[in-house]
Coordinates of C-alpha atoms in Angstrom, one line a residue:
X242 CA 0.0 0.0 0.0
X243 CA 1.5 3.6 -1.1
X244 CA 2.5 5.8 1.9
X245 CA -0.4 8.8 1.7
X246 CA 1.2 11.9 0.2
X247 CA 2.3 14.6 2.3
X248 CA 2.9 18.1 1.1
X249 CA 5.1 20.2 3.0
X250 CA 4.6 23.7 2.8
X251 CA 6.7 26.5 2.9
X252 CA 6.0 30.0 3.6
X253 CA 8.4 32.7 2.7
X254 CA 8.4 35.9 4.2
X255 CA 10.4 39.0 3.0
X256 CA 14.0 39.0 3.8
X257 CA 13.7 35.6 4.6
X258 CA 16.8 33.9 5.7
X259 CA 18.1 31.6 3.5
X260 CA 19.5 29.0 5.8
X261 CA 16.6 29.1 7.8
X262 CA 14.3 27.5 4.3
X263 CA 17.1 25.6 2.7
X264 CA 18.3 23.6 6.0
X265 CA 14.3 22.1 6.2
X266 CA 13.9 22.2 3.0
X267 CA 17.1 19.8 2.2
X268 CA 16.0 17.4 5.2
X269 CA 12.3 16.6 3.6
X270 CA 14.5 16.3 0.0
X271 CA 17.0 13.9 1.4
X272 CA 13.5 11.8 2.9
X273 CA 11.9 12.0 -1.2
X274 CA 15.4 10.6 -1.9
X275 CA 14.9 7.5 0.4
X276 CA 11.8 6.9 -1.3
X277 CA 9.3 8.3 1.3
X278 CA 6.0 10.2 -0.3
X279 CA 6.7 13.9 0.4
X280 CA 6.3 17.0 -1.9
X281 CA 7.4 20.4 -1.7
X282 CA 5.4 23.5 -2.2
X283 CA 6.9 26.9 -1.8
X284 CA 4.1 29.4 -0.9
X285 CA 4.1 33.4 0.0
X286 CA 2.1 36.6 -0.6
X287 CA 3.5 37.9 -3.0
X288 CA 4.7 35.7 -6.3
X289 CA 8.3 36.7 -5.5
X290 CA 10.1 37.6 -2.5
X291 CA 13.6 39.1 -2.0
X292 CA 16.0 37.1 1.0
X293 CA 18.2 39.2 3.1
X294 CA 21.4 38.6 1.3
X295 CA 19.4 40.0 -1.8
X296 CA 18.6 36.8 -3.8
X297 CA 15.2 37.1 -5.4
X298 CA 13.5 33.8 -4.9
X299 CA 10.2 33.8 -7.3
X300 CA 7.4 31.6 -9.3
X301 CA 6.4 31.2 -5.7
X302 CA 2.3 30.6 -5.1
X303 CA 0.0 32.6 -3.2
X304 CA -1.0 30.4 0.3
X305 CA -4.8 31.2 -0.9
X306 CA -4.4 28.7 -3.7
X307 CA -3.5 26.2 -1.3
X308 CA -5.4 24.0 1.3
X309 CA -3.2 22.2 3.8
X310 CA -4.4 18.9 5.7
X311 CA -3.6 16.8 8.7
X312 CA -0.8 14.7 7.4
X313 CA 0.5 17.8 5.8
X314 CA 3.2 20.5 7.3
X315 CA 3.6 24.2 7.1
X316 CA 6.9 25.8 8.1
X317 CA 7.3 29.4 8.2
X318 CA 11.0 30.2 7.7
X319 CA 12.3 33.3 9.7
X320 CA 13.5 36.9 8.4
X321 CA 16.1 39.0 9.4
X322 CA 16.6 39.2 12.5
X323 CA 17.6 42.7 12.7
X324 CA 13.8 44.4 11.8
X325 CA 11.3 42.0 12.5
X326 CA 8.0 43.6 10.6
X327 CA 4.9 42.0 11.2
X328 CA 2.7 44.6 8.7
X329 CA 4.9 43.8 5.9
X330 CA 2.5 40.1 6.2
X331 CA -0.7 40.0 4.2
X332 CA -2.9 40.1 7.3
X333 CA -5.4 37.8 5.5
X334 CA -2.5 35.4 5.9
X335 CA -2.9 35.1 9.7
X336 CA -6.7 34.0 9.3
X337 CA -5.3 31.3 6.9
X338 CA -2.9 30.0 9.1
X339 CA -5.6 29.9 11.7
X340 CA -7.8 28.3 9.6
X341 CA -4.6 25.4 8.8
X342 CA -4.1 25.0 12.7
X343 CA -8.4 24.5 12.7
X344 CA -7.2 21.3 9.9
X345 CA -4.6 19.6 12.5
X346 CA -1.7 20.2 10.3
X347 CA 1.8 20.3 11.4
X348 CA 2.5 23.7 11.9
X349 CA 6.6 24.8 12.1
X350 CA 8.7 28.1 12.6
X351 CA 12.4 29.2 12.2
X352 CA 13.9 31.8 14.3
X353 CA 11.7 34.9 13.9
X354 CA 9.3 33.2 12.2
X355 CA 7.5 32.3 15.2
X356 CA 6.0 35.8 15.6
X357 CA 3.8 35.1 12.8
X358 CA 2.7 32.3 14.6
X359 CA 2.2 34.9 17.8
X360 CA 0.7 37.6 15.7
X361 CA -1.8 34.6 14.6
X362 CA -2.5 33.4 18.2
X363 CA -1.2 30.4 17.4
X364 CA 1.6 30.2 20.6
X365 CA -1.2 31.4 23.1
X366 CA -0.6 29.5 26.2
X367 CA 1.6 27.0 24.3
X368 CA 5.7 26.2 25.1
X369 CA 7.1 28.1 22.0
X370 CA 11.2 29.4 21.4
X371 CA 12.9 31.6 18.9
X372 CA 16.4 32.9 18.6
X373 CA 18.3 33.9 21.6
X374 CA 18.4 37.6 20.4
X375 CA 14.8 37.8 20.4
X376 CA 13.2 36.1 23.1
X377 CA 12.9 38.7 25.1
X378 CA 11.0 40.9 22.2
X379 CA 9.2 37.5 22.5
X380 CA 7.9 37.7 25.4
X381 CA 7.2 41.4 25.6
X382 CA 5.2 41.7 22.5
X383 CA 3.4 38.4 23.2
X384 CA 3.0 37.6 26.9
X385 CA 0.8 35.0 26.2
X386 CA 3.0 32.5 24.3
X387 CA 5.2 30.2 27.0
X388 CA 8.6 31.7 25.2
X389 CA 11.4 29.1 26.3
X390 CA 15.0 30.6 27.1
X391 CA 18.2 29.1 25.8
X392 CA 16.3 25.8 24.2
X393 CA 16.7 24.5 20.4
X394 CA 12.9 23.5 19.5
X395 CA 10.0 23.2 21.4
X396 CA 6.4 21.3 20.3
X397 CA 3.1 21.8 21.5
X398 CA 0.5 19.7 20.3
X399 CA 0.7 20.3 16.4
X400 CA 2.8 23.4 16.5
X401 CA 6.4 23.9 16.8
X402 CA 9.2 26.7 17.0
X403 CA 12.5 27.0 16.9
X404 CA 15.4 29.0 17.9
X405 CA 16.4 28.8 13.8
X406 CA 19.2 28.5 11.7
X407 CA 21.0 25.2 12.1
X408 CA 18.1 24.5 14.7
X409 CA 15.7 24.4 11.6
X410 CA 17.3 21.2 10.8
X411 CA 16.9 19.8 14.1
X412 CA 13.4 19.8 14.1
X413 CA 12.9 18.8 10.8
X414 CA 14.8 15.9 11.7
X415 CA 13.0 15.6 14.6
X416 CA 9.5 14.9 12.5
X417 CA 11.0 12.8 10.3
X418 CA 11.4 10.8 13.3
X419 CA 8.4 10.6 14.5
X420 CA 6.6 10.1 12.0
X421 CA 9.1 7.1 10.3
X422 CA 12.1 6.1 12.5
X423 CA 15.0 6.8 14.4
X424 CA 17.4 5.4 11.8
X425 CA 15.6 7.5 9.0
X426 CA 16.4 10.5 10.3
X427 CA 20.0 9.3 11.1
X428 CA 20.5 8.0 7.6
X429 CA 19.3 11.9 6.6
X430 CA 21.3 13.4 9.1
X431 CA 24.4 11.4 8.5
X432 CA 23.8 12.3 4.8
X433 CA 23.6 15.9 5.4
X434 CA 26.7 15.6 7.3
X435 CA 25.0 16.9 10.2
X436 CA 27.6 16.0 13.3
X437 CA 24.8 14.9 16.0
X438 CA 21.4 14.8 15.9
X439 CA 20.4 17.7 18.9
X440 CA 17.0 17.8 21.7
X441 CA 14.7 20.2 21.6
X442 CA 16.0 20.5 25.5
X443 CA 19.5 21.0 23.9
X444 CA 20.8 24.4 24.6
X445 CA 21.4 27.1 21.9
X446 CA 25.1 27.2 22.4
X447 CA 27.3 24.4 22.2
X448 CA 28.6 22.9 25.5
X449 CA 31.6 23.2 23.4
X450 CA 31.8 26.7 23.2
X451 CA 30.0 28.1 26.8
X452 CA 32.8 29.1 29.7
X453 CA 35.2 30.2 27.3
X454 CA 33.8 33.8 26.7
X455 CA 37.1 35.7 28.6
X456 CA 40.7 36.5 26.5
X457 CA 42.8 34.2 28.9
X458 CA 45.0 32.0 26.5
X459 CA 46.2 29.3 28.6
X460 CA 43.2 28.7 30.2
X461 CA 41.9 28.7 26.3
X462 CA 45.0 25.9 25.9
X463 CA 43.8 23.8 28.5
X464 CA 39.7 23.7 27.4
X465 CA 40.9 22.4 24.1
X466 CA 43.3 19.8 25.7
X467 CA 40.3 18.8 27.8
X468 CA 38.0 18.5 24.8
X469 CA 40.2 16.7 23.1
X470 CA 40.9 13.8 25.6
X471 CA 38.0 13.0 27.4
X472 CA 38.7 9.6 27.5
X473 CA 41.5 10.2 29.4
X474 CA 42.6 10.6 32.9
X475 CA 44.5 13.8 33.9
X476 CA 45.8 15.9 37.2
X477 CA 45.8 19.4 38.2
X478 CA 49.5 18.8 38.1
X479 CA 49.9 17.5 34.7
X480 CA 47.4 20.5 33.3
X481 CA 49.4 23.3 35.0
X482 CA 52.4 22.0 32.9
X483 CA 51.0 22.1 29.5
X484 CA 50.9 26.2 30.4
X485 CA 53.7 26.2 32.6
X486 CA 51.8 27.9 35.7
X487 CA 51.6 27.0 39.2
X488 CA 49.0 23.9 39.9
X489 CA 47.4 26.3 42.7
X490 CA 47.2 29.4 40.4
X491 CA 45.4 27.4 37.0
X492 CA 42.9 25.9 40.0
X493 CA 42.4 30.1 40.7
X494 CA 42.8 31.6 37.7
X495 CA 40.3 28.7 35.8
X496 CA 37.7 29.7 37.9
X497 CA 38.0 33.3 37.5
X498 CA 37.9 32.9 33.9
X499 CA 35.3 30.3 33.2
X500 CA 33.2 30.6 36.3
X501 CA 33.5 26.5 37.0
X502 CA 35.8 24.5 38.1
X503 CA 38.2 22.2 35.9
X504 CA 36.6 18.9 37.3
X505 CA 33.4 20.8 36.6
X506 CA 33.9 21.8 33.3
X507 CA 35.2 18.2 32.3
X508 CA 32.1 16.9 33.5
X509 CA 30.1 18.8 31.2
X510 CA 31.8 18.2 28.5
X511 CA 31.4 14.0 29.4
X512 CA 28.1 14.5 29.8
X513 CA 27.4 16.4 26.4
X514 CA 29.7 13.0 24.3
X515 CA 27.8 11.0 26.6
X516 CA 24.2 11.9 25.6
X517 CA 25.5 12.5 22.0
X518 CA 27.2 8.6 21.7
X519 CA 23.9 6.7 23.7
X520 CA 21.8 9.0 21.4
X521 CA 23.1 8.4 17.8
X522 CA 25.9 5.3 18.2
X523 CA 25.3 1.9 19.1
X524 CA 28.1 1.0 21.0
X525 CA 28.1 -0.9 24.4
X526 CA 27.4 1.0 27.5
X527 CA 30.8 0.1 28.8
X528 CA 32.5 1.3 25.3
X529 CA 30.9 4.7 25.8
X530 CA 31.6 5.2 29.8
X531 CA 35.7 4.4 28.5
X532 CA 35.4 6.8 26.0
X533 CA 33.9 9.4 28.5
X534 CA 36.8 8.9 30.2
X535 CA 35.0 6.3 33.2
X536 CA 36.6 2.8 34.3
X537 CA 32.8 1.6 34.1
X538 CA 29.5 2.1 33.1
X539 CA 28.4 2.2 36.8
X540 CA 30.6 5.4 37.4
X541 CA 29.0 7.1 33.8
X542 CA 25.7 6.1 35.4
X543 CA 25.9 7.7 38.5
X544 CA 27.3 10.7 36.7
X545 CA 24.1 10.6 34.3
X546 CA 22.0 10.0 37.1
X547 CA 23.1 13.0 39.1
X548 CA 22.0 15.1 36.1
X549 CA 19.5 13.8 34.8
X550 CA 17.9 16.9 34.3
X551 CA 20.3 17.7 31.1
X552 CA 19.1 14.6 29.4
X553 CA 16.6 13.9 26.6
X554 CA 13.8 11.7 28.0
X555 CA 15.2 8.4 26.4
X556 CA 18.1 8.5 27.6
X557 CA 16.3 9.1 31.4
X558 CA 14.5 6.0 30.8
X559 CA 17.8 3.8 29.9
X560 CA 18.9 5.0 33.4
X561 CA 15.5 4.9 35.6

C-alpha cells in the first residue's frame, strides 16, 4: 500500500533567511530521496520575495491557492533578525494560518518566524522558542506564548518553534522521526553531514563553546586539551604544565575565567559525548563510559544520574 502523500509547505516571508528555508527544505529532499512520499510546495504573498542577502527567490504561489491537511506540514521560515516587521505580512495570511491549525496540520517556525505564529494566536498558552536575540521581544510583545529561554525547538500539540538557523534542521529531523524512525532521520542526518542529531532541551550554544567567553589564553590551551581527551585521565599537576603555571594558580585563575571548576567543566563536556554517543551510536554501555573517560558504566551512570535533568527523555529511561 502507497504511503499517503504529504505536502510540505513552505511559507516565505520578505528578507527571509536563506538558511533558515534551505536547511528544512534539504531534510524533507533527502526523505523523497529515500523513497518516502513527500512533496514540496513553496508558498508566499507575494509571487516573488527578495532574501536578506538580496537573492530574489520567485514563481512562488499565493497560500490562498492552497489548502493544507492533517498529514501535511507548514513551516514558516524566519527573516532577518535585525527588523522584525509583522505589517509587511498579508494580514489575510494570519486568518489562513488559523484556519490550517483549525485542519490539524503540522505547523513549524524558524527563528523569527515564530512571531507570525504569535501575531496569529497560534503560541497562546503554548511552550514556543525563537532565537536567543529575540526572546525577550518575545515575550514582551506576546505575553501570552510560553517563550522558552536558551532551548533549540520546542512542540506543543501540532505546532512547533525554533530557535532557527542550524536548529531548523533539528526539528525537521525531529518529525521525520516521528513520523518514520529513528534510523531515518540518522540515515538523513548522516547524509547531510549533520555532526549529532540535537534535543529540543539542547541548549542554543554548544557545551563546546559556553565558559570560554574571557581573553585568557592558557586557560583557552587547557579547554581544548580537555576537549580533546576525554577519554582520558588527567591531574591538576599534569594541566598546569602544558601552560607552565603553578597547579594552585590554574585551579584560581580557571575559575576566575570560566566561572567553573576544571573537574566541573570536564564533566560537562562527558556528559554532552555521553548523551550524543547513547543517542546516535550503538556501542556498548561500557564502550561509551571508556570513551567518556570512566573505568565503568556504573561510574558514567551515576554521573548521568546526578544530572539527569540535562538529558533527553530516552536517555532518562535507559537509566530509571
Amino acid at each position: 500500500m502507497k504511503e499517503t502523500l504529504t505536502t510540505v509547505y513552505f511559507y516565505i516571508p520578505q528578507q527571509v533567511t536563506l538558511l533558515d528555508l534551505s536547511g528544512v527544505v534539504e531534510v524533507f529532499q533527502e526523505a523523497i530521496g529515500l523513497g518516502f512520499n513527500y512533496k514540496l510546495q513553496y508558498i508566499s504573498s507575494q509571487s516573488a520575495v527578495v532574501c536578506s542577502s538580496g537573492l530574489e527567490l520567485a514563481a512562488l504561489t499565493h497560500f490562498s491557492k492552497t489548502n493544507p491537511k492533517e498529514n501535511d506540514i507548514v513551516v514558516i521560515s524566519g527573516s532577518n533578525t535585525h527588523q522584525i516587521d509583522l505589517n509587511a505580512e498579508d494580514a489575510s495570511f494570519f486568518e489562513w494560518l488559523q484556519q490550517v491549525n483549525k485542519n490539524k496540520t503540522t505547523i513549524c517556525s524558524i527563528c523569527s518566524g515564530a512571531f507570525i505564529l504569535a501575531k496569529a494566536g497560534l503560541l497562546d498558552r503554548k511552550e514556543c522558542t525563537t532565537h536567543w536575540k529575540l526572546v525577550d521581544k518575545l515575550k514582551k510583545d506576546f505575553p501570552l506564548a510560553q517563550t522558552q529561554n536558551n532551548t533549540l525547538f520546542t512542540q506543543s500539540g501540532t505546532i512547533y518553534t525554533s530557535a532557527g538557523i542550524i536548529t531548523g534542521i533539528d526539528l525537521a529531523l525531529h518529525i521525520i522521526e516521528e513520523r518514520h524512525d529513528k534510523e531515518t532521520a540518522a540515515k538523513i542526518a548522516k547524509e547531510l553531514v549533520v555532526y549529532k542529531r540535537r534535543h529540543g532541551n539542547d541548549e542554543q550554544e554548544s557545551v563546546y563553546l559556553q565558559n570560554r567567553n574571557h581573553h585568557d589564553e592558557k586557560i583557552h590551551i587547557i579547554q581544548d586539551w580537555i576537549i580533546s581527551n576525554l577519554d582520558k585521565t588527567s591531574t591538576i599537576d599534569f594541566l598546569a604544565e602544558l601552560v607552565h603555571i603553578g597547579p594552585r594558580n590554574l585551579t584560581l585563575i580557571f575559575k576566575k575565567q570560566t566561572g567553573i571548576t576544571i573537574a566541573e567543566y570536564r564533566t560537562k563536556l562527558r556528559i554532552e559525548k555521553a548523551k550524543s554517543l547513547l543517542s546516535n551510536s550503538d556501542y556498548k554501555i561500557e564502550h561509551i563510559a571508556h570513551l567518556c573517560g570512566y573505568k565503568t558504566s556504573k561510574q558514567l551512570r551515576i554521573v548521568l544520574e546526578s544530572h539527569l535533568d540535562a538529558l533527553p527523555s530516552a536517555i532518562k529511561n535507559k537509566w530509571s
